[in-house]
PDB file of C-alpha atoms in Angstrom:
ATOM      1  CA  UNK A   1     -32.805  42.242 -13.024  1.00  0.00           C
ATOM      2  CA  UNK A   2     -34.727  44.173 -10.451  1.00  0.00           C
ATOM      3  CA  UNK A   3     -38.837  44.144 -11.236  1.00  0.00           C
ATOM      4  CA  UNK A   4     -40.678  47.226 -10.867  1.00  0.00           C
ATOM      5  CA  UNK A   5     -43.047  46.834  -8.281  1.00  0.00           C
ATOM      6  CA  UNK A   6     -45.175  50.347  -8.104  1.00  0.00           C
ATOM      7  CA  UNK A   7     -45.428  54.050  -9.907  1.00  0.00           C
ATOM      8  CA  UNK A   8     -44.312  55.339  -6.803  1.00  0.00           C
ATOM      9  CA  UNK A   9     -40.740  53.157  -6.949  1.00  0.00           C
ATOM     10  CA  UNK A  10     -40.854  54.240 -10.352  1.00  0.00           C
ATOM     11  CA  UNK A  11     -40.648  57.887  -9.421  1.00  0.00           C
ATOM     12  CA  UNK A  12     -38.209  57.143  -6.842  1.00  0.00           C
ATOM     13  CA  UNK A  13     -35.939  54.951  -9.131  1.00  0.00           C
ATOM     14  CA  UNK A  14     -35.917  57.514 -12.364  1.00  0.00           C
ATOM     15  CA  UNK A  15     -34.181  60.178 -10.008  1.00  0.00           C
ATOM     16  CA  UNK A  16     -31.441  57.914  -8.948  1.00  0.00           C
ATOM     17  CA  UNK A  17     -28.185  58.461 -10.930  1.00  0.00           C
ATOM     18  CA  UNK A  18     -28.152  56.128 -13.614  1.00  0.00           C
ATOM     19  CA  UNK A  19     -31.057  53.838 -14.318  1.00  0.00           C
ATOM     20  CA  UNK A  20     -32.672  52.092 -17.272  1.00  0.00           C
ATOM     21  CA  UNK A  21     -35.992  50.739 -17.845  1.00  0.00           C
ATOM     22  CA  UNK A  22     -36.436  47.727 -19.468  1.00  0.00           C
ATOM     23  CA  UNK A  23     -40.169  47.206 -20.853  1.00  0.00           C
ATOM     24  CA  UNK A  24     -40.870  43.285 -21.923  1.00  0.00           C
ATOM     25  CA  UNK A  25     -43.498  41.309 -20.967  1.00  0.00           C
ATOM     26  CA  UNK A  26     -44.025  37.494 -20.523  1.00  0.00           C
ATOM     27  CA  UNK A  27     -45.988  36.722 -23.590  1.00  0.00           C
ATOM     28  CA  UNK A  28     -43.187  38.777 -26.039  1.00  0.00           C
ATOM     29  CA  UNK A  29     -41.219  36.407 -28.008  1.00  0.00           C
ATOM     30  CA  UNK A  30     -38.668  39.323 -29.011  1.00  0.00           C
ATOM     31  CA  UNK A  31     -38.159  39.937 -25.080  1.00  0.00           C
ATOM     32  CA  UNK A  32     -37.667  36.119 -24.576  1.00  0.00           C
ATOM     33  CA  UNK A  33     -34.470  36.140 -27.420  1.00  0.00           C
ATOM     34  CA  UNK A  34     -32.473  38.815 -25.467  1.00  0.00           C
ATOM     35  CA  UNK A  35     -33.512  37.444 -21.978  1.00  0.00           C
ATOM     36  CA  UNK A  36     -30.078  35.186 -21.973  1.00  0.00           C
ATOM     37  CA  UNK A  37     -27.723  38.107 -22.891  1.00  0.00           C
ATOM     38  CA  UNK A  38     -29.488  40.260 -20.205  1.00  0.00           C
ATOM     39  CA  UNK A  39     -27.232  39.280 -17.176  1.00  0.00           C
ATOM     40  CA  UNK A  40     -24.176  39.760 -19.535  1.00  0.00           C
ATOM     41  CA  UNK A  41     -25.314  43.281 -20.282  1.00  0.00           C
ATOM     42  CA  UNK A  42     -26.162  44.094 -16.863  1.00  0.00           C
ATOM     43  CA  UNK A  43     -22.660  42.950 -15.607  1.00  0.00           C
ATOM     44  CA  UNK A  44     -20.903  44.825 -18.381  1.00  0.00           C
ATOM     45  CA  UNK A  45     -22.497  47.989 -17.380  1.00  0.00           C
ATOM     46  CA  UNK A  46     -22.411  48.289 -13.602  1.00  0.00           C
ATOM     47  CA  UNK A  47     -22.927  51.668 -13.262  1.00  0.00           C
ATOM     48  CA  UNK A  48     -26.219  51.322 -14.427  1.00  0.00           C
ATOM     49  CA  UNK A  49     -29.213  50.071 -12.641  1.00  0.00           C
ATOM     50  CA  UNK A  50     -31.317  47.633 -14.896  1.00  0.00           C
ATOM     51  CA  UNK A  51     -35.238  48.053 -13.822  1.00  0.00           C
ATOM     52  CA  UNK A  52     -37.494  45.101 -15.633  1.00  0.00           C
ATOM     53  CA  UNK A  53     -41.178  46.433 -16.079  1.00  0.00           C
ATOM     54  CA  UNK A  54     -43.876  44.316 -17.105  1.00  0.00           C
ATOM     55  CA  UNK A  55     -45.764  46.147 -20.079  1.00  0.00           C
ATOM     56  CA  UNK A  56     -49.122  44.868 -18.987  1.00  0.00           C
ATOM     57  CA  UNK A  57     -48.967  45.529 -15.486  1.00  0.00           C
ATOM     58  CA  UNK A  58     -48.112  49.210 -16.590  1.00  0.00           C
ATOM     59  CA  UNK A  59     -49.555  50.084 -19.354  1.00  0.00           C
ATOM     60  CA  UNK A  60     -50.395  53.337 -18.118  1.00  0.00           C
ATOM     61  CA  UNK A  61     -46.599  54.141 -18.023  1.00  0.00           C
ATOM     62  CA  UNK A  62     -46.227  53.124 -21.194  1.00  0.00           C
ATOM     63  CA  UNK A  63     -48.224  55.488 -22.525  1.00  0.00           C
ATOM     64  CA  UNK A  64     -46.936  58.180 -20.526  1.00  0.00           C
ATOM     65  CA  UNK A  65     -43.425  57.533 -22.253  1.00  0.00           C
ATOM     66  CA  UNK A  66     -44.744  56.949 -25.444  1.00  0.00           C
ATOM     67  CA  UNK A  67     -43.366  53.178 -25.402  1.00  0.00           C
ATOM     68  CA  UNK A  68     -45.254  51.095 -27.839  1.00  0.00           C
ATOM     69  CA  UNK A  69     -43.523  48.169 -28.730  1.00  0.00           C
ATOM     70  CA  UNK A  70     -41.445  46.136 -26.719  1.00  0.00           C
ATOM     71  CA  UNK A  71     -38.835  45.030 -25.527  1.00  0.00           C
ATOM     72  CA  UNK A  72     -37.668  48.975 -25.153  1.00  0.00           C
ATOM     73  CA  UNK A  73     -35.364  50.556 -23.059  1.00  0.00           C
ATOM     74  CA  UNK A  74     -35.937  53.933 -21.381  1.00  0.00           C
ATOM     75  CA  UNK A  75     -32.896  55.356 -19.333  1.00  0.00           C
ATOM     76  CA  UNK A  76     -33.428  58.276 -16.916  1.00  0.00           C
ATOM     77  CA  UNK A  77     -30.856  60.087 -14.936  1.00  0.00           C
ATOM     78  CA  UNK A  78     -31.406  62.245 -12.044  1.00  0.00           C
ATOM     79  CA  UNK A  79     -34.812  62.735 -12.887  1.00  0.00           C
ATOM     80  CA  UNK A  80     -34.311  63.346 -16.930  1.00  0.00           C
ATOM     81  CA  UNK A  81     -34.434  61.063 -19.484  1.00  0.00           C
ATOM     82  CA  UNK A  82     -31.111  60.515 -21.100  1.00  0.00           C
ATOM     83  CA  UNK A  83     -32.076  58.483 -24.102  1.00  0.00           C
ATOM     84  CA  UNK A  84     -34.414  55.849 -25.057  1.00  0.00           C
ATOM     85  CA  UNK A  85     -33.927  52.621 -27.565  1.00  0.00           C
ATOM     86  CA  UNK A  86     -37.646  52.572 -28.004  1.00  0.00           C
ATOM     87  CA  UNK A  87     -39.451  50.462 -31.390  1.00  0.00           C
ATOM     88  CA  UNK A  88     -41.064  47.636 -32.056  1.00  0.00           C
ATOM     89  CA  UNK A  89     -38.363  45.401 -33.409  1.00  0.00           C
ATOM     90  CA  UNK A  90     -36.143  42.873 -32.154  1.00  0.00           C
ATOM     91  CA  UNK A  91     -33.018  44.391 -30.462  1.00  0.00           C
ATOM     92  CA  UNK A  92     -29.531  42.533 -30.934  1.00  0.00           C
ATOM     93  CA  UNK A  93     -26.985  42.565 -28.017  1.00  0.00           C
ATOM     94  CA  UNK A  94     -25.065  45.372 -29.882  1.00  0.00           C
ATOM     95  CA  UNK A  95     -27.599  47.363 -30.626  1.00  0.00           C
ATOM     96  CA  UNK A  96     -28.385  47.535 -26.830  1.00  0.00           C
ATOM     97  CA  UNK A  97     -24.741  47.750 -26.188  1.00  0.00           C
ATOM     98  CA  UNK A  98     -24.809  50.759 -28.602  1.00  0.00           C
ATOM     99  CA  UNK A  99     -27.640  52.362 -26.832  1.00  0.00           C
ATOM    100  CA  UNK A 100     -25.940  51.855 -23.929  1.00  0.00           C
ATOM    101  CA  UNK A 101     -22.685  53.630 -24.544  1.00  0.00           C
ATOM    102  CA  UNK A 102     -24.401  56.118 -26.469  1.00  0.00           C
ATOM    103  CA  UNK A 103     -25.778  57.149 -23.101  1.00  0.00           C
ATOM    104  CA  UNK A 104     -22.555  57.951 -21.522  1.00  0.00           C
ATOM    105  CA  UNK A 105     -21.296  59.870 -24.577  1.00  0.00           C
TER     106      UNK A 105
END
């Protein structure tokens, strides 16, 4: 998964056709739990570009997008927010896939 490097890159990427930003942090135990399933999810949803956002590095962006719990997912489609799966709860593979499936509905 590509890692977000700058706010300029975020502004550019969110204008892409289908992009999902995953907000996470190295110290987050719930984030580590889903880490092994992410490559499979990326492979199963090739229509989306997945971008890892380090919560600590982009704390202002988290505030802007009201992302107060991690791991969280915010999807954009051509500059518009297409959906969000944001909560402080641990996520399962089924929940992440249901979120992704709801985006194309």
